[in-house]
XYZ file of C-alpha atoms in Angstrom:
708
model
C 43.475 52.455 -42.470
C 42.748 49.288 -44.417
C 46.061 47.687 -43.491
C 45.360 48.596 -39.847
C 41.962 46.917 -40.018
C 43.427 43.772 -41.542
C 46.162 43.578 -38.954
C 43.543 44.132 -36.217
C 41.608 41.099 -37.428
C 44.872 39.201 -37.598
C 45.564 40.068 -33.953
C 42.166 38.840 -32.835
C 42.515 35.601 -34.814
C 46.026 34.962 -33.516
C 44.917 35.640 -29.938
C 42.027 33.168 -30.382
C 44.391 30.497 -31.735
C 46.910 31.096 -28.957
C 44.234 31.008 -26.225
C 42.627 27.786 -27.488
C 46.072 26.171 -27.837
C 46.849 26.978 -24.215
C 43.336 25.966 -23.112
C 43.680 22.547 -24.738
C 46.958 21.919 -22.949
C 45.453 23.004 -19.638
C 42.489 20.670 -20.103
C 44.694 17.726 -21.028
C 46.775 18.259 -17.925
C 43.593 18.477 -15.837
C 42.211 15.226 -17.200
C 44.206 13.004 -14.860
C 42.266 13.963 -11.651
C 38.988 13.608 -13.529
C 39.946 10.181 -14.852
C 41.081 9.082 -11.392
C 37.794 10.296 -9.909
C 35.761 8.320 -12.434
C 37.829 5.195 -11.937
C 37.507 5.624 -8.184
C 33.704 5.806 -8.472
C 33.663 2.739 -10.677
C 35.953 0.830 -8.338
C 33.764 1.830 -5.407
C 30.774 0.482 -7.304
C 32.520 -2.824 -7.921
C 33.844 -3.236 -4.390
C 30.588 -2.186 -2.718
C 28.421 -4.577 -4.703
C 29.266 -7.687 -2.621
C 28.472 -5.682 0.508
C 25.161 -4.649 -1.028
C 24.305 -8.285 -1.745
C 25.290 -9.251 1.808
C 23.094 -6.436 3.079
C 20.128 -7.760 1.117
C 20.649 -11.205 2.606
C 21.109 -9.868 6.135
C 17.840 -7.957 5.976
C 15.989 -11.283 5.978
C 16.209 -11.051 9.756
C 13.749 -8.149 9.710
C 10.700 -10.079 8.393
C 11.876 -13.175 10.228
C 12.006 -11.395 13.595
C 8.606 -9.818 12.964
C 7.184 -13.234 12.073
C 8.703 -14.771 15.211
C 7.248 -11.974 17.294
C 3.803 -12.610 15.815
C 4.223 -16.350 16.407
C 5.086 -15.722 20.037
C 1.908 -13.626 20.246
C -0.265 -16.080 18.352
C -2.711 -16.075 21.250
C -3.621 -12.371 21.139
C -3.335 -12.222 17.336
C -5.002 -15.412 16.133
C -7.018 -16.042 19.299
C -8.123 -12.429 19.380
C -9.393 -12.653 15.793
C -11.279 -15.876 16.549
C -12.732 -14.263 19.644
C -13.868 -11.238 17.652
C -15.648 -13.431 15.113
C -17.317 -15.609 17.753
C -18.129 -12.573 19.848
C -20.609 -11.384 17.233
C -22.985 -14.092 18.540
C -21.564 -14.981 21.934
C -21.505 -11.524 23.483
C -25.159 -10.668 22.638
C -26.223 -14.023 24.167
C -24.305 -13.399 27.382
C -25.576 -9.823 27.491
C -29.153 -11.115 27.216
C -28.623 -13.503 30.155
C -27.039 -10.732 32.186
C -29.998 -8.496 31.379
C -32.372 -11.239 32.495
C -30.430 -11.602 35.749
C -30.964 -7.902 36.357
C -34.674 -8.307 35.527
C -34.969 -11.047 38.167
C -33.508 -8.762 40.822
C -35.795 -5.942 39.774
C -38.763 -8.310 39.871
C -38.031 -9.327 43.438
C -37.667 -5.693 44.458
C -40.968 -4.875 42.766
C -42.728 -7.799 44.472
C -41.307 -6.729 47.824
C -42.539 -3.201 47.182
C -45.991 -4.471 46.232
C -46.218 -6.658 49.320
C -45.063 -3.856 51.622
C -47.286 -1.284 49.944
C -50.315 -3.560 50.228
C -49.702 -4.031 53.944
C -49.250 -0.306 54.514
C -52.313 0.598 52.457
C -54.529 -1.951 54.175
C -53.471 -0.701 57.609
C -53.839 2.891 56.478
C -57.253 2.181 55.059
C -58.454 0.787 58.389
C -57.151 3.766 60.370
C -58.524 6.230 57.849
C -61.894 4.509 57.899
C -62.043 4.721 61.713
C -61.077 8.384 61.737
C -63.615 9.243 59.059
C -66.327 7.374 60.986
C -65.527 9.296 64.163
C -65.430 12.580 62.297
C -68.761 11.828 60.660
C -70.403 10.878 63.998
C -69.094 13.983 65.737
C -70.248 16.183 62.902
C -73.648 14.516 62.928
C -73.980 15.141 66.674
C -73.206 18.795 66.109
C -75.838 19.017 63.412
C -78.424 17.490 65.811
C -77.919 20.417 68.163
C -80.917 22.715 68.768
C -79.060 25.553 67.085
C -79.548 23.829 63.703
C -83.354 23.926 64.123
C -83.429 27.682 63.722
C -84.882 29.205 60.614
C -81.512 30.581 59.405
C -79.447 27.454 60.139
C -81.884 24.665 59.244
C -81.266 24.679 55.507
C -77.491 24.875 55.923
C -77.453 22.070 58.447
C -79.576 19.892 56.148
C -77.117 20.372 53.295
C -74.196 19.447 55.508
C -76.105 16.455 56.925
C -76.827 15.130 53.433
C -73.083 15.283 52.467
C -71.907 13.219 55.412
C -72.148 9.990 53.402
C -69.189 11.205 51.290
C -66.851 10.860 54.275
C -65.991 7.199 53.538
C -63.278 5.001 51.938
C -63.345 4.652 48.149
C -60.374 2.247 47.407
C -60.563 -1.226 48.868
C -57.135 -2.918 48.933
C -58.278 -5.826 51.035
C -59.913 -7.377 47.982
C -56.581 -7.524 46.012
C -54.818 -10.923 45.902
C -51.484 -11.091 47.688
C -48.133 -11.691 45.845
C -46.572 -13.718 48.607
C -46.216 -16.915 46.578
C -44.632 -15.107 43.614
C -42.225 -13.330 45.931
C -41.238 -16.602 47.560
C -40.561 -18.258 44.194
C -38.528 -15.325 42.881
C -36.542 -15.229 46.108
C -35.857 -18.923 45.663
C -34.604 -18.202 42.111
C -32.265 -15.515 43.404
C -30.584 -17.945 45.770
C -28.549 -18.865 42.679
C -26.375 -15.932 41.562
C -27.132 -15.931 37.851
C -24.966 -12.841 37.288
C -21.882 -14.634 38.623
C -22.625 -17.576 36.315
C -22.760 -15.151 33.381
C -19.470 -13.597 34.480
C -17.931 -17.061 34.416
C -19.152 -17.380 30.834
C -17.564 -14.031 29.991
C -14.312 -15.087 31.627
C -14.277 -18.415 29.778
C -14.909 -16.715 26.444
C -12.303 -14.015 27.095
C -9.780 -16.776 27.770
C -9.888 -17.753 24.073
C -6.432 -16.194 23.298
C -4.850 -18.249 26.091
C -6.486 -21.413 24.795
C -5.106 -20.716 21.316
C -1.669 -19.918 22.740
C -1.539 -23.142 24.760
C -2.892 -25.374 21.989
C -0.411 -24.105 19.335
C 2.806 -24.470 21.321
C 3.710 -27.733 19.638
C 3.735 -26.366 16.070
C 5.535 -23.084 16.754
C 8.943 -24.764 16.816
C 8.204 -26.413 13.461
C 7.110 -23.088 11.973
C 10.297 -21.425 13.210
C 12.353 -24.176 11.564
C 10.537 -23.526 8.295
C 11.382 -19.833 8.586
C 15.065 -20.683 9.018
C 14.974 -22.856 5.898
C 13.318 -20.032 3.943
C 16.170 -17.717 4.923
C 18.754 -20.278 3.831
C 17.080 -20.794 0.449
C 16.812 -17.062 -0.215
C 20.475 -16.590 0.728
C 21.542 -19.300 -1.706
C 19.368 -17.835 -4.486
C 20.791 -14.326 -4.035
C 24.377 -15.569 -3.746
C 24.006 -17.396 -7.078
C 23.464 -14.124 -8.924
C 25.941 -13.749 -11.841
C 26.514 -10.160 -10.787
C 29.447 -11.241 -8.658
C 31.199 -12.988 -11.547
C 30.486 -10.097 -13.912
C 31.887 -7.609 -11.426
C 34.960 -9.745 -10.757
C 35.760 -9.934 -14.471
C 35.105 -6.247 -14.913
C 37.272 -5.417 -11.912
C 40.192 -7.183 -13.569
C 39.555 -5.290 -16.803
C 39.231 -2.044 -14.854
C 42.540 -2.606 -13.111
C 44.253 -3.304 -16.426
C 42.685 -0.241 -18.035
C 43.618 1.992 -15.126
C 47.192 0.709 -15.204
C 47.357 1.248 -18.953
C 46.128 4.836 -18.631
C 48.536 5.556 -15.787
C 51.432 4.219 -17.857
C 50.598 6.003 -21.079
C 49.152 9.262 -19.790
C 52.654 10.816 -19.385
C 53.237 9.934 -23.034
C 49.988 11.681 -23.918
C 51.142 14.732 -22.003
C 54.491 14.591 -23.794
C 52.870 14.428 -27.233
C 50.500 17.198 -26.174
C 53.574 19.265 -25.318
C 54.901 18.711 -28.837
C 51.518 19.707 -30.241
C 51.403 22.760 -27.999
C 54.911 23.751 -29.090
C 54.084 23.291 -32.779
C 50.924 25.350 -32.495
C 52.810 27.933 -30.460
C 55.445 28.226 -33.219
C 52.648 28.699 -35.766
C 51.137 31.427 -33.624
C 54.556 33.010 -33.122
C 55.081 33.087 -36.902
C 51.820 34.989 -37.238
C 52.838 37.235 -34.391
C 56.185 37.844 -36.115
C 54.372 38.799 -39.321
C 52.093 41.070 -37.289
C 55.137 42.650 -35.612
C 56.643 43.382 -39.028
C 53.369 44.904 -40.201
C 52.928 47.009 -37.096
C 56.561 48.147 -37.108
C 56.213 48.976 -40.785
C 53.075 51.007 -40.108
C 54.662 52.691 -37.103
C 57.930 53.598 -38.791
C 56.302 54.464 -42.084
C 53.730 56.743 -40.477
C 56.316 58.404 -38.261
C 58.997 58.874 -40.984
C 56.724 59.746 -43.894
C 57.272 63.241 -45.374
C 55.024 64.259 -48.219
C 57.457 66.936 -49.467
C 60.254 64.466 -50.167
C 60.660 62.664 -53.420
C 60.780 58.787 -53.497
C 64.521 58.886 -53.937
C 64.982 61.253 -51.005
C 62.739 59.508 -48.387
C 64.098 59.276 -44.875
C 65.607 56.280 -43.110
C 62.634 55.782 -40.752
C 60.151 55.782 -43.595
C 62.325 53.428 -45.619
C 62.655 51.100 -42.610
C 58.854 51.042 -42.284
C 58.552 49.997 -45.911
C 61.179 47.326 -45.425
C 59.310 45.955 -42.396
C 56.116 45.744 -44.464
C 57.921 43.872 -47.189
C 59.520 41.611 -44.574
C 56.024 40.765 -43.322
C 55.009 40.015 -46.909
C 58.052 37.847 -47.367
C 57.423 35.834 -44.209
C 53.767 35.501 -45.203
C 54.751 33.928 -48.511
C 57.405 31.842 -46.814
C 55.198 30.216 -44.085
C 51.644 30.535 -45.390
C 51.717 27.014 -46.894
C 52.606 25.538 -43.486
C 49.853 27.513 -41.813
C 47.384 26.332 -44.428
C 48.362 22.717 -43.864
C 47.856 23.126 -40.114
C 44.477 24.788 -40.641
C 43.271 22.140 -43.075
C 44.461 19.220 -40.918
C 42.902 20.584 -37.736
C 39.720 21.438 -39.616
C 39.444 17.927 -41.028
C 40.143 16.398 -37.632
C 37.918 18.675 -35.504
C 35.075 18.933 -37.997
C 34.818 15.197 -38.598
C 34.968 14.357 -34.904
C 32.277 16.955 -34.202
C 29.957 15.680 -36.950
C 30.707 11.976 -36.713
C 31.108 11.549 -32.960
C 29.981 14.476 -30.821
C 26.681 15.354 -32.460
C 25.623 11.684 -32.895
C 26.541 11.092 -29.251
C 24.276 13.919 -28.111
C 21.236 12.626 -30.009
C 22.294 8.969 -29.415
C 22.349 8.116 -33.108
C 25.903 6.877 -32.647
C 24.507 3.975 -30.622
C 22.311 2.978 -33.541
C 25.450 2.632 -35.625
C 27.225 0.652 -32.915
C 24.163 -1.589 -32.520
C 24.041 -2.418 -36.244
C 23.840 -6.216 -36.509
C 26.985 -7.990 -37.716
C 28.913 -4.691 -37.856
C 31.895 -5.683 -35.718
C 31.566 -9.425 -36.105
C 29.992 -11.069 -39.078
C 28.767 -13.958 -36.934
C 27.372 -11.920 -34.052
C 24.017 -10.224 -34.422
C 24.384 -8.404 -31.089
C 28.029 -7.536 -30.554
C 27.773 -6.377 -26.916
C 26.085 -9.545 -25.615
C 28.514 -11.637 -27.648
C 31.455 -9.737 -26.201
C 30.255 -9.883 -22.577
C 28.460 -13.223 -22.401
C 29.528 -15.055 -25.560
C 25.846 -15.167 -26.437
C 25.063 -12.861 -29.402
C 21.410 -13.935 -29.448
C 20.581 -11.775 -26.410
C 19.192 -8.444 -27.575
C 21.612 -6.311 -25.584
C 22.382 -2.953 -27.222
C 24.817 -0.158 -26.440
C 21.979 2.366 -26.388
C 19.904 0.383 -23.905
C 22.863 -0.217 -21.578
C 23.913 3.436 -21.707
C 20.354 4.685 -21.106
C 19.845 2.331 -18.160
C 23.180 3.282 -16.635
C 22.377 6.950 -17.167
C 19.231 6.335 -15.088
C 21.422 4.647 -12.439
C 19.767 1.265 -12.781
C 21.460 -1.882 -11.557
C 23.732 -4.038 -13.654
C 21.205 -6.872 -13.390
C 18.682 -4.792 -15.351
C 21.130 -2.939 -17.602
C 22.929 -6.070 -18.803
C 19.724 -8.154 -18.886
C 21.192 -10.762 -16.568
C 17.702 -12.169 -16.121
C 18.261 -13.908 -19.461
C 20.941 -15.999 -17.757
C 19.682 -16.098 -14.166
C 16.054 -15.171 -13.559
C 15.975 -14.071 -9.946
C 12.156 -14.024 -9.972
C 12.134 -17.758 -10.643
C 14.206 -18.442 -7.543
C 12.486 -15.833 -5.375
C 8.898 -16.957 -5.843
C 7.174 -16.811 -2.483
C 5.041 -19.883 -3.137
C 8.017 -22.247 -3.203
C 9.138 -21.005 0.194
C 5.729 -20.873 1.870
C 4.460 -24.320 0.936
C 5.928 -25.894 4.059
C 4.721 -22.930 6.085
C 1.191 -23.474 4.782
C 1.328 -27.133 5.749
C 2.341 -26.234 9.290
C -0.445 -23.711 9.721
C -3.031 -26.060 8.256
C -2.103 -28.581 10.910
C -3.211 -26.217 13.661
C -6.085 -27.731 15.663
C -7.805 -25.546 18.226
C -10.544 -26.923 20.490
C -12.788 -24.356 22.204
C -15.327 -26.814 23.605
C -14.031 -26.116 27.118
C -15.682 -22.707 26.922
C -19.057 -22.905 28.734
C -21.162 -19.799 28.377
C -23.969 -20.830 30.792
C -24.245 -24.148 32.600
C -27.400 -26.128 33.245
C -27.854 -24.549 36.658
C -28.101 -21.135 35.049
C -30.559 -22.354 32.430
C -32.701 -24.022 35.088
C -32.582 -20.834 37.080
C -33.998 -18.929 34.108
C -36.764 -21.495 33.670
C -37.673 -21.293 37.361
C -38.014 -17.566 36.979
C -40.361 -18.020 34.078
C -42.480 -20.342 36.266
C -42.490 -17.967 39.253
C -46.134 -16.993 38.542
C -45.687 -13.236 38.175
C -47.509 -13.493 34.882
C -50.576 -14.753 36.880
C -50.907 -11.580 38.967
C -54.236 -9.759 38.423
C -52.611 -6.546 37.238
C -55.960 -5.124 36.090
C -57.409 -5.329 39.614
C -54.327 -3.686 41.094
C -54.321 -0.918 38.527
C -58.056 -0.360 39.014
C -57.630 0.157 42.761
C -54.489 2.325 42.545
C -56.215 4.533 39.997
C -59.096 5.210 42.420
C -59.098 8.023 44.945
C -58.656 6.959 48.540
C -61.902 8.642 49.708
C -65.101 9.284 47.871
C -64.634 13.012 48.271
C -61.579 15.168 48.439
C -61.256 15.831 52.168
C -59.662 19.242 51.618
C -62.520 20.320 49.367
C -65.057 18.942 51.848
C -63.383 20.820 54.728
C -63.264 24.053 52.743
C -66.927 23.686 51.781
C -67.854 22.937 55.393
C -66.017 25.998 56.597
C -67.674 28.138 53.942
C -71.137 26.992 55.028
C -70.256 27.664 58.642
C -69.575 31.243 57.662
C -73.182 31.489 56.512
C -74.501 30.687 59.998
C -75.002 33.275 62.714
C -72.070 33.874 64.939
C -72.065 31.494 67.792
C -71.194 28.066 69.068
C -72.562 26.230 66.019
C -70.309 28.152 63.640
C -67.258 27.530 65.773
C -68.078 23.842 66.089
C -68.401 23.380 62.361
C -65.075 25.156 61.780
C -63.479 22.818 64.299
C -64.805 19.827 62.398
C -63.347 21.278 59.165
C -59.941 21.584 60.824
C -60.177 17.980 62.016
C -60.954 16.747 58.499
C -57.917 18.612 57.132
C -55.763 16.972 59.781
C -57.091 13.528 58.762
C -56.161 14.260 55.147
C -52.699 15.353 56.116
C -51.973 12.468 58.482
C -53.557 9.611 56.585
C -54.530 10.415 53.020
C -51.245 11.954 51.843
C -49.011 9.022 53.031
C -51.440 6.582 51.472
C -51.329 8.449 48.153
C -47.524 8.243 48.175
C -47.682 4.540 48.885
C -50.210 4.087 46.093
C -47.772 5.760 43.678
C -45.070 3.275 44.702
C -47.526 0.420 44.291
C -48.514 1.710 40.854
C -44.859 1.819 39.664
C -44.126 -1.649 41.016
C -47.232 -3.157 39.448
C -46.466 -1.643 36.079
C -42.858 -2.918 36.251
C -44.111 -6.386 37.089
C -46.642 -6.196 34.293
C -43.902 -5.252 31.814
C -41.656 -8.072 33.031
C -44.423 -10.631 33.055
C -45.496 -9.852 29.498
C -44.507 -12.906 27.436
C -42.069 -13.861 30.193
C -41.795 -17.463 29.149
C -41.170 -16.448 25.530
C -38.419 -14.049 26.573
C -36.717 -16.624 28.803
C -37.002 -19.223 26.066
C -35.392 -16.828 23.557
C -32.523 -16.075 25.932
C -31.872 -19.767 26.530
C -32.093 -20.497 22.789
C -29.612 -17.679 22.048
C -27.156 -18.986 24.624
C -27.470 -22.544 23.377
C -26.976 -21.343 19.773
C -23.798 -19.497 20.754
C -22.613 -22.564 22.666
C -23.326 -24.752 19.642
C -21.330 -22.372 17.476
C -18.348 -22.686 19.804
C -18.571 -26.456 20.126
C -19.312 -27.383 16.519
C -18.876 -24.517 14.032
C -15.899 -22.649 15.522
C -13.544 -24.815 13.461
C -14.574 -23.047 10.235
C -13.939 -19.674 11.834
C -10.614 -20.897 13.202
C -9.567 -22.169 9.757
C -10.530 -18.887 8.124
C -8.750 -16.762 10.711
C -5.727 -19.072 10.632
C -5.437 -18.456 6.892
C -5.577 -14.703 7.475
C -2.967 -15.012 10.202
C -0.776 -17.160 7.949
C -1.150 -14.658 5.087
C -0.066 -11.902 7.446
C 3.096 -13.882 8.276
C 3.719 -14.700 4.608
C 3.136 -11.073 3.637
C 6.256 -10.085 5.597
C 8.344 -12.340 3.374
C 6.504 -11.280 0.209
C 7.405 -7.683 0.951
C 11.001 -8.684 1.681
C 11.340 -10.744 -1.506
C 9.791 -7.967 -3.598
C 12.201 -5.503 -2.007
C 15.112 -7.818 -2.841
C 13.949 -8.073 -6.463
C 13.558 -4.312 -6.799
C 16.922 -3.682 -5.140
C 18.724 -6.150 -7.396
C 17.067 -4.632 -10.452
C 17.543 -0.959 -9.576
C 20.013 -0.451 -6.721
C 22.569 -3.244 -6.511
C 25.616 -2.349 -8.611
C 23.969 0.786 -9.986
C 25.996 1.518 -13.112
C 25.826 5.323 -13.185
C 29.660 5.483 -12.816
C 29.980 3.499 -16.060
C 27.842 6.067 -17.873
C 29.892 8.817 -16.230
C 33.093 7.323 -17.645
C 31.595 7.262 -21.143
C 30.397 10.855 -20.725
C 33.808 11.873 -19.444
C 35.683 10.159 -22.269
C 33.467 11.320 -25.130
C 31.375 14.323 -24.139
C 33.851 16.046 -21.844
C 37.323 14.972 -22.926
C 36.929 14.263 -26.633
C 34.200 16.754 -27.537
C 34.349 19.548 -24.993
C 38.064 19.653 -24.256
C 39.749 18.462 -27.452
C 37.318 18.906 -30.344
C 35.993 22.299 -29.266
C 39.539 23.533 -28.637
C 40.777 22.163 -31.972
C 37.859 23.747 -33.815
C 38.451 27.057 -32.083
C 42.157 26.805 -32.918
C 41.670 26.165 -36.628
C 39.039 28.869 -36.737
C 41.440 31.411 -35.208
C 44.456 30.241 -37.187
C 42.436 29.960 -40.373
C 41.034 33.436 -39.925
C 44.521 34.823 -39.415
C 45.817 32.945 -42.464
C 42.889 34.176 -44.539
C 43.550 37.779 -43.591
C 47.189 37.409 -44.659
C 46.136 37.704 -48.326
C 44.590 41.207 -48.158
C 47.293 42.190 -45.705
C 49.943 41.231 -48.272
C 48.224 43.289 -50.974
C 47.901 46.383 -48.845
C 51.398 45.966 -47.386
C 52.935 45.817 -50.894
C 51.042 48.881 -52.046
C 51.745 50.821 -48.881
C 55.422 49.969 -48.801
C 55.781 51.800 -52.140
C 55.057 55.051 -50.364
C 57.422 54.387 -47.493
C 60.495 52.880 -49.128
C 63.309 54.917 -50.711
C 63.379 54.468 -54.496
C 66.558 54.203 -56.633
C 64.884 56.175 -59.458
C 61.772 58.237 -59.868
C 58.883 57.089 -61.972
C 57.830 59.241 -64.984
C 54.261 59.014 -66.291
C 52.829 60.125 -69.597
C 49.547 61.119 -68.160
C 49.061 63.185 -65.088
C 46.041 61.117 -64.202
C 48.209 58.048 -63.893
C 50.491 59.651 -61.331
C 50.316 58.090 -57.950
C 48.997 60.071 -55.067
C 47.147 62.276 -57.541
C 45.020 63.817 -54.910
C 47.968 64.941 -52.794
C 48.794 68.592 -52.658
C 50.394 70.132 -55.741
C 54.136 69.910 -55.833
C 54.475 66.766 -53.773
C 56.927 65.211 -56.222
C 57.556 68.235 -58.431
C 55.352 66.994 -61.317
C 52.359 69.169 -60.865
C 53.949 72.430 -61.924
C 55.282 73.576 -65.234
C 58.598 74.428 -63.652
C 60.405 72.704 -60.862
C 62.909 74.772 -58.962
C 63.104 77.161 -61.954
C 63.718 74.390 -64.565
C 61.469 73.932 -67.571
C 59.695 70.540 -67.654
C 59.014 69.551 -71.223
C 57.036 66.471 -70.184
C 54.520 68.456 -68.212
C 54.329 71.084 -70.942
C 53.637 68.457 -73.560
C 51.001 66.835 -71.364
C 49.235 70.090 -70.671
C 49.238 71.007 -74.292
C 47.635 67.701 -75.163
C 44.999 68.223 -72.465
């Protein structure tokens, strides 16, 4: 069982060595497509870089076209901003004039209403007075009738007679002064359409963008020329980048390297075939030893007969023993070669793993490579000295690898700013100085904008002198607040009818009721229309009173506001124009600032992104050297070493076991029964465990038993 276990471990170890040997060959053969893919990516990077630079330059048209579009629309953009700033004072002034124009129209309407209402009320008062006089006379005649002298009617008639004085006019509109002169003056003011004058002011102010557009035509061509020169300067600055030279040199080196690999890779495959064949022979030797051991075990187990003596063992059993000894012989014969292979592959794989692969994973290998003066005693920084012949630049392998791993551009990874600082040549101020000069030369004159001419101002003053503030509003309000008659005619008629009910039935009662009906009719036909007209007069008077309150002050404020806005346009608009021109210029410049910043960022991070370079290093070291070769070599020596190690116990057990399988030339005789081999086998195995063997006396056994 022990020899079976040892040979089982040998099988596993040999299988591991054989599998890793084949795996290494497979990986080496599969390296060519991977290498080609990496070189293709790197070549694509190098060939695409000039196109990327051309793309950066071509994108200058984007901010340029936007700037040209804004320049073509300088009227709405710059003029609109100026208009918005001026409008904070201009629009309220024009709105105030327009409001005053509406107040003038309302004033004339109110004066017309007052004049008409006064005429209607005066006529109505006269008619009402005549009707009330007639009604009072007729009622008095009725009360003078003989029927009122009766005892029952006398007191009632006296009461009615005493109330007749209440049937008279209370409000007297004839005493109110007329508003004819004020109406005439306001009508004269309205002959000039102030609202249309204000609309002209609005139109003139709203034409500000067109004024700006027309007055800046001369400088637009100069500004466009400056933009063209900016594009030319930026193109020259970008084209001067040393990236192109670096890539050209590297492309030559890449072509040479690729050609070298293509030429020598078949040789690598050929040497790998020799390695594979050598390792295969070593594995086959182990397999041969295993075959001998397994054949020995198979034949020995099948041919073993415990009843036969060593000299009488069968051919199959003897063959099994011979196979075991053959395995032992081959083990001694080739074990030294296997040990040499194991030791050499262990030294190679172990050192590469510890000195290259593990330091590469934690990047400590770069610290060794970046050791000052390591490769060249005169170069502090070997990489910058190798690439740029300038060892003073602090360019390290670790920094370049890390930047390329992050897919940064070559400009950043190789610190090309130390040789050509793109920020120095792409400073926006050096390109916008001429642009600033052109915009500062812009002169815009808005004095042609007239918000309100002298005619309009005079019209406002005439309105303030129209005399509406001289109307006796108190007298008007006093009269319109009075009742038209001294007594409410409806109440008087109802009271008269009630008193008539107190009289005896007859002609007097009917006459008084007729008078009550007549008084109601007078109220309906005269008093009610006059009350409605008084309401209209009251509203008109109050509107006039509101308008007339501090009229001259209001008109003066409106004129002052308009003149202030006009003064702002004529004298102080230049400061607003300068301020808004700067904002407009900054908006144009901002397009190019964004473009230049984008160019800087693209050159630093995107142009010639060196991730393929990091991929090649990863492929060469991490994948090919460490994963494919070193791991396979380590697995191979582990399997082969394990198999070689298990050869020692296998030899021991094979030698001991072969003794029980092979046919002996003579039988061994032992002095002590305890020293007999296979002591625990059944008695009589070899004929030594009995006193007699096949009827013959055995003096040795007898002597031994006697001693025991």
